[in-house]
Short mmCIF file of C-alpha atoms in Angstrom, two decimals:
data_model
loop_
_atom_site.label_atom_id
_atom_site.label_comp_id
_atom_site.label_asym_id
_atom_site.label_seq_id
_atom_site.Cartn_x
_atom_site.Cartn_y
_atom_site.Cartn_z
CA MET A 1 -19.89 50.89 -19.14
CA LYS A 2 -22.80 48.91 -17.67
CA HIS A 3 -26.11 48.54 -19.57
CA THR A 4 -28.91 49.31 -17.04
CA LEU A 5 -32.58 48.30 -17.10
CA ILE A 6 -34.89 50.51 -14.99
CA HIS A 7 -38.01 48.62 -14.20
CA LEU A 8 -41.01 50.64 -13.25
CA ASN A 9 -43.65 48.69 -11.28
CA SER A 10 -45.26 51.32 -9.11
CA SER A 11 -48.32 53.37 -9.84
CA PRO A 12 -47.24 56.95 -11.00
CA TYR A 13 -49.83 58.34 -8.67
CA SER A 14 -49.57 56.36 -5.48
CA SER A 15 -46.02 57.27 -4.62
CA LEU A 16 -42.83 58.91 -5.95
CA ALA A 17 -41.22 55.68 -7.01
CA CYS A 18 -42.13 56.13 -10.78
CA LYS A 19 -40.77 59.69 -10.89
CA GLU A 20 -37.55 58.81 -9.01
CA GLY A 21 -37.01 55.76 -11.26
CA LEU A 22 -37.40 57.97 -14.23
CA ASP A 23 -35.06 60.62 -12.72
CA LEU A 24 -32.41 57.99 -12.40
CA ALA A 25 -32.81 56.86 -15.96
CA LEU A 26 -32.49 60.42 -17.12
CA VAL A 27 -29.33 60.98 -15.07
CA LEU A 28 -27.85 57.80 -16.36
CA ALA A 29 -28.53 58.93 -19.95
CA THR A 30 -27.12 62.32 -19.26
CA PHE A 31 -23.96 60.86 -18.32
CA GLU A 32 -24.06 58.69 -21.60
CA GLN A 33 -24.73 55.40 -19.77
CA PRO A 34 -26.92 52.96 -21.76
CA VAL A 35 -30.16 52.65 -20.16
CA ASP A 36 -33.57 50.96 -21.12
CA LEU A 37 -36.89 51.03 -19.42
CA CYS A 38 -39.55 48.37 -18.82
CA LEU A 39 -42.90 48.95 -17.35
CA SER A 40 -45.29 46.38 -15.55
CA GLY A 41 -48.08 46.34 -13.08
CA ALA A 42 -49.47 49.61 -11.95
CA ALA A 43 -46.76 51.60 -13.75
CA LEU A 44 -48.44 50.80 -17.09
CA ALA A 45 -50.86 53.64 -16.06
CA LEU A 46 -47.95 55.89 -17.11
CA LEU A 47 -48.71 55.23 -20.71
CA THR A 48 -52.38 56.44 -20.81
CA ASP A 49 -52.95 59.31 -23.03
CA ASN A 50 -54.81 62.34 -22.03
CA GLN A 51 -53.95 62.44 -18.45
CA GLU A 52 -54.81 65.63 -16.63
CA PRO A 53 -53.76 65.22 -12.92
CA THR A 54 -54.27 68.02 -10.48
CA ALA A 55 -51.46 69.11 -8.17
CA GLU A 56 -52.90 66.98 -5.40
CA GLN A 57 -53.06 64.01 -7.69
CA GLY A 58 -49.36 64.17 -8.72
CA LYS A 59 -47.15 65.35 -11.49
CA ASN A 60 -48.01 64.43 -15.02
CA LEU A 61 -45.24 62.01 -15.79
CA HIS A 62 -46.82 60.84 -19.17
CA LYS A 63 -45.44 64.13 -20.49
CA LEU A 64 -41.84 62.93 -19.97
CA LEU A 65 -42.36 59.97 -22.31
CA ALA A 66 -42.09 61.99 -25.42
CA GLY A 67 -38.80 63.52 -24.40
CA LEU A 68 -36.97 60.15 -23.73
CA GLU A 69 -35.72 59.84 -27.18
CA PHE A 70 -33.70 63.05 -26.73
CA TYR A 71 -31.91 61.34 -24.03
CA ASP A 72 -31.30 58.35 -26.19
CA ILE A 73 -33.68 56.38 -24.15
CA GLU A 74 -35.17 54.53 -26.97
CA ASN A 75 -36.06 51.06 -25.59
CA ILE A 76 -39.04 51.04 -23.43
CA TYR A 77 -40.56 47.50 -23.01
CA ILE A 78 -43.87 46.21 -21.84
CA GLU A 79 -45.27 42.67 -21.78
CA LYS A 80 -47.80 41.86 -24.51
CA ASN A 81 -51.42 41.01 -24.19
CA HIS A 82 -52.67 43.60 -21.74
CA SER A 83 -56.25 44.05 -22.52
CA TRP A 84 -56.38 47.12 -20.55
CA LEU A 85 -53.72 48.70 -22.86
CA GLU A 86 -55.62 47.55 -26.03
CA ASP A 87 -58.76 49.19 -24.81
CA ASN A 88 -57.25 52.53 -23.96
CA PRO A 89 -55.44 55.17 -25.90
CA THR A 90 -51.75 54.86 -24.86
CA TRP A 91 -48.40 56.08 -25.67
CA GLN A 92 -47.06 54.14 -28.77
CA GLY A 93 -43.40 54.39 -28.11
CA VAL A 94 -43.26 51.01 -26.23
CA GLN A 95 -42.06 47.62 -27.57
CA PRO A 96 -44.29 44.77 -26.44
CA LEU A 97 -42.67 41.62 -25.69
CA ASN A 98 -44.24 38.13 -25.36
CA GLY A 99 -43.80 36.29 -22.05
CA ASP A 100 -40.49 34.41 -23.06
CA GLU A 101 -38.90 37.55 -24.31
CA TRP A 102 -39.98 39.47 -21.19
CA GLN A 103 -38.38 36.86 -19.03
CA THR A 104 -35.28 36.78 -21.06
CA MET A 105 -34.96 40.54 -21.21
CA PHE A 106 -33.94 40.67 -17.52
CA SER A 107 -30.92 38.60 -17.97
CA GLN A 108 -29.56 40.71 -20.68
CA TYR A 109 -28.65 43.63 -18.50
CA GLN A 110 -25.79 43.90 -16.13
CA GLN A 111 -28.03 45.63 -13.63
CA VAL A 112 -31.65 46.10 -13.03
CA PHE A 113 -33.18 48.50 -10.62
CA ARG A 114 -36.81 48.42 -9.73
CA PHE A 115 -38.92 51.38 -8.69
CA MET B 1 -14.85 42.32 -5.58
CA GLN B 2 -16.27 45.74 -4.51
CA TYR B 3 -19.90 46.54 -4.03
CA THR B 4 -22.10 49.58 -4.09
CA LEU B 5 -25.33 49.18 -2.13
CA LEU B 6 -28.37 51.21 -3.50
CA ILE B 7 -31.11 51.49 -0.77
CA THR B 8 -34.46 52.68 -1.91
CA GLY B 9 -36.82 51.14 0.80
CA SER B 10 -38.22 53.50 3.49
CA PRO B 11 -36.74 52.70 7.00
CA TYR B 12 -40.28 52.73 8.38
CA GLN B 13 -42.18 50.79 5.58
CA SER B 14 -39.69 48.22 4.64
CA LYS B 15 -36.86 46.18 5.95
CA ALA B 16 -34.39 47.49 3.20
CA CYS B 17 -32.22 49.52 5.53
CA HIS B 18 -32.22 46.78 8.20
CA THR B 19 -31.34 44.05 5.68
CA ALA B 20 -28.66 46.12 3.97
CA LEU B 21 -27.17 46.68 7.51
CA ARG B 22 -26.87 42.91 7.99
CA PHE B 23 -25.30 42.48 4.60
CA ILE B 24 -22.85 45.27 4.88
CA ARG B 25 -21.72 44.00 8.44
CA ALA B 26 -21.17 40.45 6.93
CA ALA B 27 -19.43 41.75 3.91
CA LEU B 28 -17.16 44.15 5.80
CA ASN B 29 -16.42 41.43 8.43
CA LYS B 30 -15.11 39.02 5.83
CA TYR B 31 -13.64 41.57 3.29
CA PRO B 32 -12.87 44.96 4.83
CA ASN B 33 -12.64 46.83 1.49
CA SER B 34 -15.50 45.24 -0.13
CA ILE B 35 -17.95 48.20 0.01
CA LYS B 36 -17.29 51.25 -2.02
CA GLY B 37 -20.18 53.27 -0.84
CA VAL B 38 -23.87 53.25 0.08
CA PHE B 39 -26.39 55.32 -1.85
CA PHE B 40 -29.79 56.00 -0.28
CA TYR B 41 -32.47 57.10 -2.74
CA GLU B 42 -36.22 57.45 -2.56
CA ASP B 43 -37.68 57.14 1.12
CA ALA B 44 -34.51 55.43 2.26
CA VAL B 45 -32.95 58.94 2.46
CA LEU B 46 -35.02 59.24 5.79
CA ILE B 47 -32.35 57.32 7.32
CA GLY B 48 -30.19 60.53 7.46
CA ASN B 49 -32.66 62.54 9.63
CA GLN B 50 -30.82 63.52 12.70
CA THR B 51 -34.00 64.65 14.54
CA ALA B 52 -35.90 61.26 14.35
CA GLN B 53 -36.16 59.62 17.70
CA PRO B 54 -36.97 56.00 17.67
CA PRO B 55 -38.46 54.45 20.79
CA ARG B 56 -35.61 53.33 23.12
CA ASP B 57 -36.39 49.72 23.02
CA GLU B 58 -36.16 49.73 19.26
CA ILE B 59 -33.03 49.72 17.01
CA ASN B 60 -31.69 53.13 16.24
CA LEU B 61 -31.03 52.49 12.54
CA THR B 62 -29.51 55.94 11.83
CA LYS B 63 -27.06 55.42 14.56
CA ALA B 64 -26.17 51.86 13.46
CA TRP B 65 -25.34 53.15 10.00
CA GLN B 66 -23.32 55.94 11.52
CA GLU B 67 -21.26 53.30 13.23
CA ILE B 68 -20.63 51.53 10.09
CA ALA B 69 -19.37 54.81 8.45
CA GLU B 70 -17.27 55.59 11.34
CA GLN B 71 -15.70 52.11 12.01
CA HIS B 72 -15.16 51.20 8.22
CA SER B 73 -14.83 54.68 6.54
CA VAL B 74 -17.83 53.68 4.22
CA PRO B 75 -19.34 56.78 2.69
CA LEU B 76 -23.09 57.12 3.05
CA TYR B 77 -24.66 59.23 0.34
CA LEU B 78 -28.11 60.53 0.36
CA CYS B 79 -29.56 61.75 -2.97
CA ILE B 80 -29.75 65.35 -2.58
CA ALA B 81 -33.02 65.83 -4.58
CA ALA B 82 -34.83 63.04 -2.70
CA ALA B 83 -33.49 64.24 0.75
CA VAL B 84 -34.36 67.85 0.36
CA ARG B 85 -37.81 67.14 -0.78
CA ARG B 86 -38.16 65.07 2.47
CA GLY B 87 -36.75 67.74 4.77
CA ILE B 88 -33.29 66.09 5.19
CA ILE B 89 -31.24 69.21 4.73
CA ASN B 90 -27.48 70.02 5.44
CA GLU B 91 -26.15 73.30 6.46
CA SER B 92 -25.52 74.81 3.00
CA GLU B 93 -28.98 73.70 1.73
CA SER B 94 -30.43 75.19 4.85
CA ARG B 95 -28.78 78.51 3.98
CA ARG B 96 -29.75 78.18 0.37
CA TYR B 97 -33.51 77.74 1.27
CA GLU B 98 -33.26 80.41 4.07
CA LEU B 99 -34.27 77.95 6.78
CA GLU B 100 -33.14 78.19 10.43
CA GLN B 101 -32.32 74.65 10.95
CA HIS B 102 -30.68 71.63 9.23
CA THR B 103 -31.54 67.99 9.80
CA LEU B 104 -28.79 65.99 8.16
CA ALA B 105 -27.25 63.46 10.64
CA GLU B 106 -23.41 63.23 11.01
CA HIS B 107 -21.62 60.68 8.66
CA PHE B 108 -24.22 61.13 5.85
CA GLN B 109 -23.62 63.34 2.82
CA LEU B 110 -25.98 64.83 0.26
CA GLU B 111 -24.86 64.01 -3.38
CA GLY B 112 -26.50 64.13 -6.70
CA LEU B 113 -27.52 61.08 -8.78
CA GLY B 114 -24.20 61.57 -10.67
CA THR B 115 -22.38 60.19 -7.61
CA LEU B 116 -24.32 57.03 -8.11
CA VAL B 117 -23.54 56.76 -11.61
CA ASP B 118 -19.78 57.09 -10.70
CA LEU B 119 -20.28 54.44 -8.15
CA ILE B 120 -21.84 52.05 -10.69
CA ASN B 121 -18.96 52.57 -12.98
CA SER B 122 -16.32 51.97 -10.49
CA THR B 123 -17.55 48.97 -8.71
CA ASN B 124 -18.17 45.37 -9.84
CA LYS B 125 -21.82 45.19 -8.68
CA VAL B 126 -24.62 47.37 -7.37
CA ILE B 127 -27.17 45.68 -5.05
CA GLN B 128 -30.41 47.24 -4.56
CA PHE B 129 -32.40 46.90 -1.32
CA ARG B 130 -35.99 48.01 -1.61
#
C-alpha cells in the first residue's frame, strides 16, 4: 500500500483542477489507501470561510473540507507564515509547517500528485 | 519495473500528452512490458475525442496514442467522470444520457478512479505528466 500526497496548487475557481484533485483523494481514501493533502499557492483560497460562490463562479469546495475526516483524511498541510491566511477567517483543520518541514514533507511519500 | 502513467495536462494547453508519448515510446522500445497502463485525468481526457480534427500539418495525438495501444497492447483509460463532463462519451454512456452520438475514440476506455487506484497498487511507480 502506497502513501500518497495530493498537492493542490491551483485556484478552486479558475479551473477544475482542485475539484479533480480532491476527487482523487476521496477515491483513494474510499479504497482505504493512506492519503494526505497539502495546499499551496492559489489553492489556499480553498480554506477561506464564508464562501458563497454562484453557479457561474464554481462549486463551493470549501464545504468538502469538513467531511475529509470521515474519509480518514486527517493530514492537510500548508506552509507557515502566510499573512493572507492570518488576516482572513480560514478553516482550522490544517497543519502549518515551516519551510524546512514543508520541503522534507514531499520526500516522505511514495507518490505525489499535483493538481 | 512496471510503470503507470497518469496524464492530467490538456492536449491543447500543455505538452503533457506529447511528452508522455515520447516517454512511453522510449520505455516500450527498451522494455516491452514496462507499462501497465495509461490513465488520463482532468483535461487530458480530451485525447480520447474521436471527433477532434487537428490540422493536417500537425501531429494527430489521438492517433499516435491509438497506435501505442494497438502495437503494444497498453490499455488507455480515461476517467469516466472527467470524460463525460467534457463530452467524451462511449456507446453505453450515450444511451444512459439519451444522446444520439458517442465520441470516444477506438482503443480508449472509460474507467472510474478505482482503476487508477488498482494501477497504483499493482505497479512500481506512477509518473504524472501535467
